[in-house]
PDB file of C-alpha atoms in Angstrom:
ATOM      1  CA  UNK A   1      69.868 121.304 125.877  1.00 80.00           C
ATOM      2  CA  UNK A   2      71.904 123.931 124.033  1.00 91.00           C
ATOM      3  CA  UNK A   3      75.225 122.794 122.597  1.00 96.00           C
ATOM      4  CA  UNK A   4      78.173 125.174 122.795  1.00 97.00           C
ATOM      5  CA  UNK A   5      80.189 125.366 119.567  1.00 98.00           C
ATOM      6  CA  UNK A   6      83.617 127.038 119.654  1.00 98.00           C
ATOM      7  CA  UNK A   7      85.198 128.088 116.365  1.00 98.00           C
ATOM      8  CA  UNK A   8      88.909 128.736 116.754  1.00 97.00           C
ATOM      9  CA  UNK A   9      90.434 131.388 114.502  1.00 97.00           C
ATOM     10  CA  UNK A  10      93.940 132.749 114.067  1.00 97.00           C
ATOM     11  CA  UNK A  11      95.523 135.652 112.157  1.00 96.00           C
ATOM     12  CA  UNK A  12      95.108 135.059 108.423  1.00 96.00           C
ATOM     13  CA  UNK A  13      92.142 132.671 108.673  1.00 96.00           C
ATOM     14  CA  UNK A  14      89.692 132.344 105.755  1.00 94.00           C
ATOM     15  CA  UNK A  15      86.528 134.250 106.630  1.00 95.00           C
ATOM     16  CA  UNK A  16      84.281 132.082 104.403  1.00 94.00           C
ATOM     17  CA  UNK A  17      84.669 129.275 106.937  1.00 95.00           C
ATOM     18  CA  UNK A  18      82.528 131.280 109.349  1.00 96.00           C
ATOM     19  CA  UNK A  19      79.440 130.546 107.237  1.00 95.00           C
ATOM     20  CA  UNK A  20      78.995 127.578 109.592  1.00 96.00           C
ATOM     21  CA  UNK A  21      77.826 130.122 112.168  1.00 97.00           C
ATOM     22  CA  UNK A  22      74.788 130.800 109.967  1.00 97.00           C
ATOM     23  CA  UNK A  23      73.895 127.092 109.894  1.00 97.00           C
ATOM     24  CA  UNK A  24      73.729 127.025 113.685  1.00 98.00           C
ATOM     25  CA  UNK A  25      71.879 130.363 113.792  1.00 97.00           C
ATOM     26  CA  UNK A  26      69.232 129.115 111.359  1.00 97.00           C
ATOM     27  CA  UNK A  27      68.959 125.863 113.344  1.00 97.00           C
ATOM     28  CA  UNK A  28      68.042 127.918 116.407  1.00 97.00           C
ATOM     29  CA  UNK A  29      65.468 129.921 114.460  1.00 97.00           C
ATOM     30  CA  UNK A  30      63.974 126.800 112.886  1.00 96.00           C
ATOM     31  CA  UNK A  31      63.717 125.027 116.231  1.00 96.00           C
ATOM     32  CA  UNK A  32      62.219 128.083 117.922  1.00 96.00           C
ATOM     33  CA  UNK A  33      64.736 127.852 120.738  1.00 96.00           C
ATOM     34  CA  UNK A  34      68.479 127.992 121.312  1.00 97.00           C
ATOM     35  CA  UNK A  35      69.879 124.651 120.217  1.00 97.00           C
ATOM     36  CA  UNK A  36      73.360 126.065 119.684  1.00 98.00           C
ATOM     37  CA  UNK A  37      75.494 128.713 121.320  1.00 97.00           C
ATOM     38  CA  UNK A  38      78.417 129.743 119.113  1.00 97.00           C
ATOM     39  CA  UNK A  39      81.628 131.432 120.248  1.00 97.00           C
ATOM     40  CA  UNK A  40      84.483 132.665 118.099  1.00 98.00           C
ATOM     41  CA  UNK A  41      87.634 132.051 120.115  1.00 98.00           C
ATOM     42  CA  UNK A  42      91.318 132.844 119.683  1.00 97.00           C
ATOM     43  CA  UNK A  43      94.457 132.552 121.752  1.00 96.00           C
ATOM     44  CA  UNK A  44      94.336 136.055 123.214  1.00 96.00           C
ATOM     45  CA  UNK A  45      90.806 137.193 122.383  1.00 96.00           C
ATOM     46  CA  UNK A  46      89.971 140.544 120.851  1.00 97.00           C
ATOM     47  CA  UNK A  47      89.959 141.349 117.122  1.00 97.00           C
ATOM     48  CA  UNK A  48      91.554 138.814 114.775  1.00 97.00           C
ATOM     49  CA  UNK A  49      92.174 139.799 111.160  1.00 96.00           C
ATOM     50  CA  UNK A  50      91.234 137.383 108.383  1.00 96.00           C
ATOM     51  CA  UNK A  51      93.233 136.880 105.169  1.00 95.00           C
ATOM     52  CA  UNK A  52      90.850 139.301 103.428  1.00 94.00           C
ATOM     53  CA  UNK A  53      91.628 141.982 105.993  1.00 95.00           C
ATOM     54  CA  UNK A  54      88.188 141.785 107.634  1.00 95.00           C
ATOM     55  CA  UNK A  55      88.574 141.420 111.422  1.00 96.00           C
ATOM     56  CA  UNK A  56      86.285 139.499 113.765  1.00 97.00           C
ATOM     57  CA  UNK A  57      85.849 139.894 117.495  1.00 97.00           C
ATOM     58  CA  UNK A  58      86.798 136.848 119.554  1.00 97.00           C
ATOM     59  CA  UNK A  59      86.876 135.570 123.098  1.00 97.00           C
ATOM     60  CA  UNK A  60      90.038 134.066 124.617  1.00 97.00           C
ATOM     61  CA  UNK A  61      90.261 130.275 124.609  1.00 96.00           C
ATOM     62  CA  UNK A  62      88.206 128.873 127.444  1.00 89.00           C
ATOM     63  CA  UNK A  63      88.233 125.509 129.152  1.00 93.00           C
ATOM     64  CA  UNK A  64      87.804 122.999 126.292  1.00 91.00           C
ATOM     65  CA  UNK A  65      85.589 120.900 128.544  1.00 93.00           C
ATOM     66  CA  UNK A  66      83.035 123.720 128.461  1.00 94.00           C
ATOM     67  CA  UNK A  67      82.508 123.235 124.727  1.00 97.00           C
ATOM     68  CA  UNK A  68      80.475 120.512 123.080  1.00 97.00           C
ATOM     69  CA  UNK A  69      82.315 120.928 119.760  1.00 98.00           C
ATOM     70  CA  UNK A  70      85.507 122.744 118.796  1.00 98.00           C
ATOM     71  CA  UNK A  71      86.098 123.568 115.118  1.00 98.00           C
ATOM     72  CA  UNK A  72      89.115 125.215 113.545  1.00 98.00           C
ATOM     73  CA  UNK A  73      88.994 126.978 110.197  1.00 94.00           C
ATOM     74  CA  UNK A  74      91.555 127.090 107.433  1.00 94.00           C
ATOM     75  CA  UNK A  75      93.576 129.699 105.582  1.00 93.00           C
ATOM     76  CA  UNK A  76      94.303 130.640 101.983  1.00 88.00           C
ATOM     77  CA  UNK A  77      97.942 129.616 102.447  1.00 86.00           C
ATOM     78  CA  UNK A  78      99.935 127.446 104.818  1.00 83.00           C
ATOM     79  CA  UNK A  79     100.797 129.333 108.008  1.00 88.00           C
ATOM     80  CA  UNK A  80     102.712 128.794 111.200  1.00 90.00           C
ATOM     81  CA  UNK A  81     100.342 127.990 114.055  1.00 94.00           C
ATOM     82  CA  UNK A  82     101.041 129.123 117.590  1.00 95.00           C
ATOM     83  CA  UNK A  83     101.765 126.624 120.395  1.00 96.00           C
ATOM     84  CA  UNK A  84      98.766 128.060 122.217  1.00 97.00           C
ATOM     85  CA  UNK A  85      96.380 127.194 119.380  1.00 97.00           C
ATOM     86  CA  UNK A  86      97.814 123.705 118.969  1.00 97.00           C
ATOM     87  CA  UNK A  87      97.675 123.059 122.707  1.00 97.00           C
ATOM     88  CA  UNK A  88      94.053 124.203 122.876  1.00 97.00           C
ATOM     89  CA  UNK A  89      93.083 121.792 120.093  1.00 97.00           C
ATOM     90  CA  UNK A  90      94.910 118.902 121.777  1.00 97.00           C
ATOM     91  CA  UNK A  91      93.019 119.560 125.002  1.00 97.00           C
ATOM     92  CA  UNK A  92      89.746 119.890 123.099  1.00 97.00           C
ATOM     93  CA  UNK A  93      90.263 116.505 121.440  1.00 96.00           C
ATOM     94  CA  UNK A  94      90.193 114.968 124.921  1.00 96.00           C
ATOM     95  CA  UNK A  95      87.722 117.208 126.733  1.00 96.00           C
ATOM     96  CA  UNK A  96      85.152 118.288 124.129  1.00 96.00           C
ATOM     97  CA  UNK A  97      82.670 115.836 122.607  1.00 96.00           C
ATOM     98  CA  UNK A  98      83.832 116.593 119.063  1.00 97.00           C
ATOM     99  CA  UNK A  99      86.770 118.284 117.404  1.00 98.00           C
ATOM    100  CA  UNK A 100      86.852 119.193 113.747  1.00 97.00           C
ATOM    101  CA  UNK A 101      88.303 121.242 110.942  1.00 97.00           C
ATOM    102  CA  UNK A 102      87.031 123.195 107.979  1.00 96.00           C
ATOM    103  CA  UNK A 103      88.932 123.133 104.702  1.00 93.00           C
ATOM    104  CA  UNK A 104      92.702 123.470 105.301  1.00 94.00           C
ATOM    105  CA  UNK A 105      92.055 123.601 109.038  1.00 96.00           C
ATOM    106  CA  UNK A 106      92.954 119.901 108.765  1.00 97.00           C
ATOM    107  CA  UNK A 107      96.589 121.058 108.601  1.00 97.00           C
ATOM    108  CA  UNK A 108      96.147 122.691 112.011  1.00 97.00           C
ATOM    109  CA  UNK A 109      94.745 119.442 113.415  1.00 98.00           C
ATOM    110  CA  UNK A 110      97.677 117.620 111.824  1.00 97.00           C
ATOM    111  CA  UNK A 111     100.200 119.943 113.444  1.00 97.00           C
ATOM    112  CA  UNK A 112      98.455 119.307 116.757  1.00 97.00           C
ATOM    113  CA  UNK A 113      98.968 115.558 116.243  1.00 97.00           C
ATOM    114  CA  UNK A 114      95.281 114.765 115.955  1.00 98.00           C
ATOM    115  CA  UNK A 115      95.218 113.089 112.531  1.00 97.00           C
ATOM    116  CA  UNK A 116      97.431 110.076 113.239  1.00 96.00           C
ATOM    117  CA  UNK A 117      95.468 106.881 112.663  1.00 96.00           C
ATOM    118  CA  UNK A 118      92.422 108.857 111.500  1.00 96.00           C
ATOM    119  CA  UNK A 119      90.534 109.220 108.237  1.00 94.00           C
ATOM    120  CA  UNK A 120      90.435 112.855 107.161  1.00 95.00           C
ATOM    121  CA  UNK A 121      89.786 115.146 104.230  1.00 93.00           C
ATOM    122  CA  UNK A 122      90.553 118.708 103.205  1.00 94.00           C
ATOM    123  CA  UNK A 123      90.374 120.893 100.108  1.00 91.00           C
ATOM    124  CA  UNK A 124      91.160 118.663  97.135  1.00 85.00           C
ATOM    125  CA  UNK A 125      94.015 120.945  96.030  1.00 85.00           C
ATOM    126  CA  UNK A 126      95.876 120.354  99.311  1.00 90.00           C
ATOM    127  CA  UNK A 127      94.964 116.751 100.089  1.00 89.00           C
ATOM    128  CA  UNK A 128      98.170 115.169  98.801  1.00 90.00           C
ATOM    129  CA  UNK A 129     100.289 117.667 100.706  1.00 94.00           C
ATOM    130  CA  UNK A 130      98.342 116.842 103.871  1.00 95.00           C
ATOM    131  CA  UNK A 131      98.969 113.129 103.312  1.00 94.00           C
ATOM    132  CA  UNK A 132     102.671 113.775 102.719  1.00 95.00           C
ATOM    133  CA  UNK A 133     102.996 115.772 105.930  1.00 96.00           C
ATOM    134  CA  UNK A 134     100.989 113.264 107.976  1.00 96.00           C
ATOM    135  CA  UNK A 135     101.655 109.770 106.610  1.00 95.00           C
ATOM    136  CA  UNK A 136      99.965 108.104 109.588  1.00 96.00           C
ATOM    137  CA  UNK A 137      96.636 109.679 108.582  1.00 95.00           C
ATOM    138  CA  UNK A 138      94.378 108.291 105.858  1.00 93.00           C
ATOM    139  CA  UNK A 139      93.606 111.332 103.734  1.00 92.00           C
ATOM    140  CA  UNK A 140      90.669 110.888 101.343  1.00 87.00           C
ATOM    141  CA  UNK A 141      90.887 113.708  98.832  1.00 78.00           C
ATOM    142  CA  UNK A 142      87.495 113.243  97.199  1.00 72.00           C
ATOM    143  CA  UNK A 143      85.103 113.419 100.170  1.00 80.00           C
ATOM    144  CA  UNK A 144      82.873 116.305 101.216  1.00 83.00           C
ATOM    145  CA  UNK A 145      83.379 115.573 104.912  1.00 90.00           C
ATOM    146  CA  UNK A 146      84.484 112.678 107.096  1.00 91.00           C
ATOM    147  CA  UNK A 147      83.459 111.637 110.587  1.00 93.00           C
ATOM    148  CA  UNK A 148      85.966 109.346 112.280  1.00 94.00           C
ATOM    149  CA  UNK A 149      85.005 108.865 115.896  1.00 94.00           C
ATOM    150  CA  UNK A 150      84.952 112.279 117.549  1.00 96.00           C
ATOM    151  CA  UNK A 151      87.052 113.853 114.767  1.00 97.00           C
ATOM    152  CA  UNK A 152      85.287 115.619 111.871  1.00 97.00           C
ATOM    153  CA  UNK A 153      86.989 117.139 108.838  1.00 96.00           C
ATOM    154  CA  UNK A 154      85.555 118.811 105.746  1.00 94.00           C
ATOM    155  CA  UNK A 155      86.571 119.612 102.210  1.00 89.00           C
ATOM    156  CA  UNK A 156      87.201 123.152 101.080  1.00 86.00           C
ATOM    157  CA  UNK A 157      85.200 126.317 100.962  1.00 83.00           C
ATOM    158  CA  UNK A 158      81.396 125.764 100.931  1.00 86.00           C
ATOM    159  CA  UNK A 159      81.765 122.133 102.044  1.00 89.00           C
ATOM    160  CA  UNK A 160      81.753 123.589 105.555  1.00 92.00           C
ATOM    161  CA  UNK A 161      77.968 124.002 105.122  1.00 93.00           C
ATOM    162  CA  UNK A 162      77.635 120.247 104.520  1.00 90.00           C
ATOM    163  CA  UNK A 163      79.730 119.575 107.617  1.00 94.00           C
ATOM    164  CA  UNK A 164      77.609 121.876 109.776  1.00 95.00           C
ATOM    165  CA  UNK A 165      74.357 120.413 108.442  1.00 93.00           C
ATOM    166  CA  UNK A 166      75.681 116.940 109.248  1.00 92.00           C
ATOM    167  CA  UNK A 167      76.405 118.064 112.818  1.00 96.00           C
ATOM    168  CA  UNK A 168      72.863 119.430 113.132  1.00 95.00           C
ATOM    169  CA  UNK A 169      71.437 116.175 111.770  1.00 92.00           C
ATOM    170  CA  UNK A 170      73.556 114.159 114.183  1.00 93.00           C
ATOM    171  CA  UNK A 171      72.482 116.294 117.150  1.00 96.00           C
ATOM    172  CA  UNK A 172      68.808 116.973 116.482  1.00 95.00           C
ATOM    173  CA  UNK A 173      67.682 114.822 113.578  1.00 92.00           C
ATOM    174  CA  UNK A 174      67.259 114.901 109.851  1.00 86.00           C
ATOM    175  CA  UNK A 175      64.136 117.074 109.814  1.00 90.00           C
ATOM    176  CA  UNK A 176      65.821 120.052 111.491  1.00 94.00           C
ATOM    177  CA  UNK A 177      68.768 119.717 109.122  1.00 91.00           C
ATOM    178  CA  UNK A 178      66.348 119.734 106.167  1.00 87.00           C
ATOM    179  CA  UNK A 179      64.631 122.867 107.458  1.00 92.00           C
ATOM    180  CA  UNK A 180      67.980 124.632 107.797  1.00 94.00           C
ATOM    181  CA  UNK A 181      69.041 123.595 104.289  1.00 90.00           C
ATOM    182  CA  UNK A 182      65.779 124.857 102.792  1.00 89.00           C
ATOM    183  CA  UNK A 183      66.054 128.218 104.530  1.00 92.00           C
ATOM    184  CA  UNK A 184      69.658 128.587 103.409  1.00 91.00           C
ATOM    185  CA  UNK A 185      68.659 127.669  99.834  1.00 83.00           C
ATOM    186  CA  UNK A 186      71.130 124.810  99.596  1.00 80.00           C
ATOM    187  CA  UNK A 187      70.673 121.158  98.770  1.00 60.00           C
ATOM    188  CA  UNK A 188      69.937 119.082 101.829  1.00 56.00           C
ATOM    189  CA  UNK A 189      73.470 118.241 102.740  1.00 52.00           C
ATOM    190  CA  UNK A 190      75.580 116.210 100.363  1.00 55.00           C
ATOM    191  CA  UNK A 191      76.641 112.873 101.764  1.00 53.00           C
ATOM    192  CA  UNK A 192      80.089 112.816 103.282  1.00 53.00           C
ATOM    193  CA  UNK A 193      81.426 110.429 100.681  1.00 52.00           C
ATOM    194  CA  UNK A 194      80.131 112.440  97.749  1.00 52.00           C
ATOM    195  CA  UNK A 195      82.745 113.726  95.346  1.00 55.00           C
ATOM    196  CA  UNK A 196      84.140 117.234  95.825  1.00 55.00           C
ATOM    197  CA  UNK A 197      84.088 117.620  92.052  1.00 56.00           C
ATOM    198  CA  UNK A 198      81.191 118.608  89.814  1.00 61.00           C
ATOM    199  CA  UNK A 199      81.136 117.443  86.219  1.00 64.00           C
ATOM    200  CA  UNK A 200      79.466 120.664  85.054  1.00 62.00           C
ATOM    201  CA  UNK A 201      82.123 122.763  86.795  1.00 60.00           C
ATOM    202  CA  UNK A 202      84.916 120.638  85.366  1.00 65.00           C
ATOM    203  CA  UNK A 203      83.581 121.063  81.818  1.00 71.00           C
ATOM    204  CA  UNK A 204      83.480 124.868  82.208  1.00 73.00           C
ATOM    205  CA  UNK A 205      81.505 125.845  79.089  1.00 77.00           C
ATOM    206  CA  UNK A 206      82.159 129.417  77.967  1.00 78.00           C
ATOM    207  CA  UNK A 207      78.860 130.181  76.240  1.00 86.00           C
ATOM    208  CA  UNK A 208      75.243 130.067  77.352  1.00 87.00           C
ATOM    209  CA  UNK A 209      74.368 127.818  74.419  1.00 90.00           C
ATOM    210  CA  UNK A 210      76.777 125.048  75.396  1.00 91.00           C
ATOM    211  CA  UNK A 211      75.764 125.460  79.036  1.00 88.00           C
ATOM    212  CA  UNK A 212      72.127 125.085  77.956  1.00 91.00           C
ATOM    213  CA  UNK A 213      72.949 121.845  76.148  1.00 92.00           C
ATOM    214  CA  UNK A 214      74.764 120.473  79.213  1.00 91.00           C
ATOM    215  CA  UNK A 215      71.891 121.419  81.508  1.00 89.00           C
ATOM    216  CA  UNK A 216      69.511 119.682  79.111  1.00 93.00           C
ATOM    217  CA  UNK A 217      71.697 116.574  79.127  1.00 93.00           C
ATOM    218  CA  UNK A 218      71.913 116.506  82.925  1.00 90.00           C
ATOM    219  CA  UNK A 219      68.113 116.724  83.159  1.00 91.00           C
ATOM    220  CA  UNK A 220      67.521 113.997  80.557  1.00 94.00           C
ATOM    221  CA  UNK A 221      70.181 111.375  81.234  1.00 93.00           C
ATOM    222  CA  UNK A 222      67.745 108.491  80.694  1.00 92.00           C
ATOM    223  CA  UNK A 223      67.319 109.530  77.043  1.00 92.00           C
ATOM    224  CA  UNK A 224      69.719 108.536  74.279  1.00 90.00           C
ATOM    225  CA  UNK A 225      71.008 112.131  73.959  1.00 93.00           C
ATOM    226  CA  UNK A 226      72.287 112.158  70.404  1.00 94.00           C
ATOM    227  CA  UNK A 227      74.454 114.979  69.111  1.00 95.00           C
ATOM    228  CA  UNK A 228      71.494 116.226  67.068  1.00 95.00           C
ATOM    229  CA  UNK A 229      69.318 116.428  70.181  1.00 95.00           C
ATOM    230  CA  UNK A 230      71.979 118.340  72.123  1.00 95.00           C
ATOM    231  CA  UNK A 231      72.547 120.662  69.155  1.00 95.00           C
ATOM    232  CA  UNK A 232      68.810 121.404  69.113  1.00 95.00           C
ATOM    233  CA  UNK A 233      68.930 122.238  72.809  1.00 94.00           C
ATOM    234  CA  UNK A 234      71.774 124.663  72.112  1.00 93.00           C
ATOM    235  CA  UNK A 235      69.962 126.132  69.076  1.00 94.00           C
ATOM    236  CA  UNK A 236      72.963 125.361  66.868  1.00 94.00           C
ATOM    237  CA  UNK A 237      73.510 123.246  63.791  1.00 95.00           C
ATOM    238  CA  UNK A 238      75.104 119.847  64.402  1.00 94.00           C
ATOM    239  CA  UNK A 239      78.379 121.014  62.851  1.00 93.00           C
ATOM    240  CA  UNK A 240      78.493 124.292  64.813  1.00 94.00           C
ATOM    241  CA  UNK A 241      77.564 122.515  68.017  1.00 94.00           C
ATOM    242  CA  UNK A 242      80.206 119.774  67.732  1.00 93.00           C
ATOM    243  CA  UNK A 243      82.944 122.278  66.924  1.00 93.00           C
ATOM    244  CA  UNK A 244      81.939 124.760  69.663  1.00 93.00           C
ATOM    245  CA  UNK A 245      81.440 122.033  72.248  1.00 92.00           C
ATOM    246  CA  UNK A 246      84.943 120.636  71.826  1.00 91.00           C
ATOM    247  CA  UNK A 247      86.519 124.098  71.751  1.00 91.00           C
ATOM    248  CA  UNK A 248      84.775 125.137  74.978  1.00 88.00           C
ATOM    249  CA  UNK A 249      85.004 121.942  77.015  1.00 87.00           C
ATOM    250  CA  UNK A 250      87.917 120.034  75.515  1.00 86.00           C
ATOM    251  CA  UNK A 251      85.709 116.967  75.195  1.00 88.00           C
ATOM    252  CA  UNK A 252      83.395 115.419  72.669  1.00 92.00           C
ATOM    253  CA  UNK A 253      79.660 115.591  73.458  1.00 93.00           C
ATOM    254  CA  UNK A 254      79.579 111.808  73.929  1.00 93.00           C
ATOM    255  CA  UNK A 255      82.388 111.848  76.500  1.00 91.00           C
ATOM    256  CA  UNK A 256      80.797 114.766  78.362  1.00 92.00           C
ATOM    257  CA  UNK A 257      77.456 112.963  78.545  1.00 94.00           C
ATOM    258  CA  UNK A 258      79.230 109.883  79.882  1.00 93.00           C
ATOM    259  CA  UNK A 259      80.856 112.047  82.566  1.00 90.00           C
ATOM    260  CA  UNK A 260      77.462 113.401  83.621  1.00 92.00           C
ATOM    261  CA  UNK A 261      76.010 109.881  83.696  1.00 94.00           C
ATOM    262  CA  UNK A 262      78.876 108.545  85.784  1.00 91.00           C
ATOM    263  CA  UNK A 263      78.477 111.392  88.274  1.00 88.00           C
ATOM    264  CA  UNK A 264      74.724 110.810  88.572  1.00 90.00           C
ATOM    265  CA  UNK A 265      75.227 107.053  88.928  1.00 92.00           C
ATOM    266  CA  UNK A 266      77.841 107.522  91.618  1.00 89.00           C
ATOM    267  CA  UNK A 267      75.501 109.757  93.616  1.00 85.00           C
ATOM    268  CA  UNK A 268      72.785 107.070  93.456  1.00 89.00           C
ATOM    269  CA  UNK A 269      75.224 104.313  94.403  1.00 89.00           C
ATOM    270  CA  UNK A 270      76.637 106.219  97.378  1.00 82.00           C
ATOM    271  CA  UNK A 271      73.406 107.614  98.769  1.00 75.00           C
ATOM    272  CA  UNK A 272      70.855 104.882  98.075  1.00 71.00           C
ATOM    273  CA  UNK A 273      70.174 101.179  97.921  1.00 76.00           C
ATOM    274  CA  UNK A 274      69.103 100.835  94.299  1.00 85.00           C
ATOM    275  CA  UNK A 275      70.386  97.678  92.564  1.00 91.00           C
ATOM    276  CA  UNK A 276      73.290  98.280  90.209  1.00 92.00           C
ATOM    277  CA  UNK A 277      71.244  97.377  87.124  1.00 92.00           C
ATOM    278  CA  UNK A 278      68.541  99.902  88.080  1.00 93.00           C
ATOM    279  CA  UNK A 279      71.171 102.594  88.676  1.00 94.00           C
ATOM    280  CA  UNK A 280      72.507 101.881  85.189  1.00 94.00           C
ATOM    281  CA  UNK A 281      69.061 102.386  83.664  1.00 93.00           C
ATOM    282  CA  UNK A 282      68.238 105.498  85.694  1.00 92.00           C
ATOM    283  CA  UNK A 283      71.510 107.185  84.730  1.00 94.00           C
ATOM    284  CA  UNK A 284      71.133 106.369  81.048  1.00 94.00           C
ATOM    285  CA  UNK A 285      73.610 103.553  80.555  1.00 93.00           C
ATOM    286  CA  UNK A 286      72.342 100.816  78.278  1.00 85.00           C
ATOM    287  CA  UNK A 287      73.392  98.077  80.693  1.00 89.00           C
ATOM    288  CA  UNK A 288      75.453  97.516  83.883  1.00 92.00           C
ATOM    289  CA  UNK A 289      78.515  96.372  81.923  1.00 94.00           C
ATOM    290  CA  UNK A 290      78.678  99.632  80.001  1.00 93.00           C
ATOM    291  CA  UNK A 291      78.355 101.528  83.278  1.00 94.00           C
ATOM    292  CA  UNK A 292      81.115  99.400  84.832  1.00 92.00           C
ATOM    293  CA  UNK A 293      83.506 100.259  82.004  1.00 91.00           C
ATOM    294  CA  UNK A 294      82.682 103.967  82.352  1.00 91.00           C
ATOM    295  CA  UNK A 295      83.337 103.837  86.115  1.00 89.00           C
ATOM    296  CA  UNK A 296      86.697 102.160  85.608  1.00 86.00           C
ATOM    297  CA  UNK A 297      87.661 104.863  83.111  1.00 85.00           C
ATOM    298  CA  UNK A 298      86.542 107.654  85.458  1.00 81.00           C
ATOM    299  CA  UNK A 299      87.506 106.324  88.897  1.00 77.00           C
ATOM    300  CA  UNK A 300      89.748 103.348  88.302  1.00 78.00           C
ATOM    301  CA  UNK A 301      87.302 101.019  90.057  1.00 81.00           C
ATOM    302  CA  UNK A 302      83.873  99.488  89.368  1.00 87.00           C
ATOM    303  CA  UNK A 303      80.561 100.642  90.888  1.00 89.00           C
ATOM    304  CA  UNK A 304      80.537  97.764  93.392  1.00 89.00           C
ATOM    305  CA  UNK A 305      83.827  98.935  94.921  1.00 84.00           C
ATOM    306  CA  UNK A 306      82.498 102.472  95.310  1.00 83.00           C
ATOM    307  CA  UNK A 307      79.322 101.141  96.971  1.00 85.00           C
ATOM    308  CA  UNK A 308      81.409  99.075  99.415  1.00 83.00           C
ATOM    309  CA  UNK A 309      83.537 102.124 100.267  1.00 75.00           C
ATOM    310  CA  UNK A 310      80.418 104.246 100.840  1.00 74.00           C
ATOM    311  CA  UNK A 311      78.934 101.635 103.160  1.00 75.00           C
ATOM    312  CA  UNK A 312      82.168 101.338 105.121  1.00 68.00           C
ATOM    313  CA  UNK A 313      82.292 105.124 105.452  1.00 60.00           C
ATOM    314  CA  UNK A 314      78.687 105.171 106.675  1.00 56.00           C
TER     315      UNK A 314
END
């Protein structure tokens, strides 16, 4: 049976959030039948201009009970939201099977009073402001998406793809979600509890040579990864490499490698059932105690606490 998805937009919305439409479109193509019907809806219908100036055509809000899922997108800046939009979302939270937000759309849900007593996430840059505005919510700033009952929220920008893939998986199974991810040339969706941050993005190397060394390190975390080995990967002398690496990333090679190892270990801990000692070996730590110390430095808590949190979230 086809599921009707309504995506609510408003003047000044962020057009990137509409990439979720493609996830549902590809799900239909992969299944060979209409699994999803998608409607863009707004308070009055007609053209609605995004923050980039690109307009989209919308239908007026319908009866929320007619929709399986109602999602609301975000905006590049905080806006005033109309009583009509907020009222529609309140009704949808009761009548539709699921209600959710993309990126800073969580602020719209908050204004509608839908976050109280709920776990939620949003773009990491706005998470603390969301928590401040809605103290009765439990805002988790480092999650890709969160499902709390019939309320779904996602992190910023492209995390909406992970949210949509999770909805497809929930509705029609993991295999269809995998097919969609492959066709969209994205990783099969990141787990909801996975960090919004990427160590490689945080390091931001300026040159191809330092980027090459980091890529080599990420692909060979089980090796010792000495400075000489990384310098060879960058085709630089040890002295040139060490100086350039610190100038470009602000870190020593050893600290950067530890960051990559911690990120890889956290992914394994959150998404699998490998014993902690095996995770330590697979991510290149000499022993679990060394990994524990690295986790405390990076996250303020040991691997076991992160595994417990991931299981509770699941």
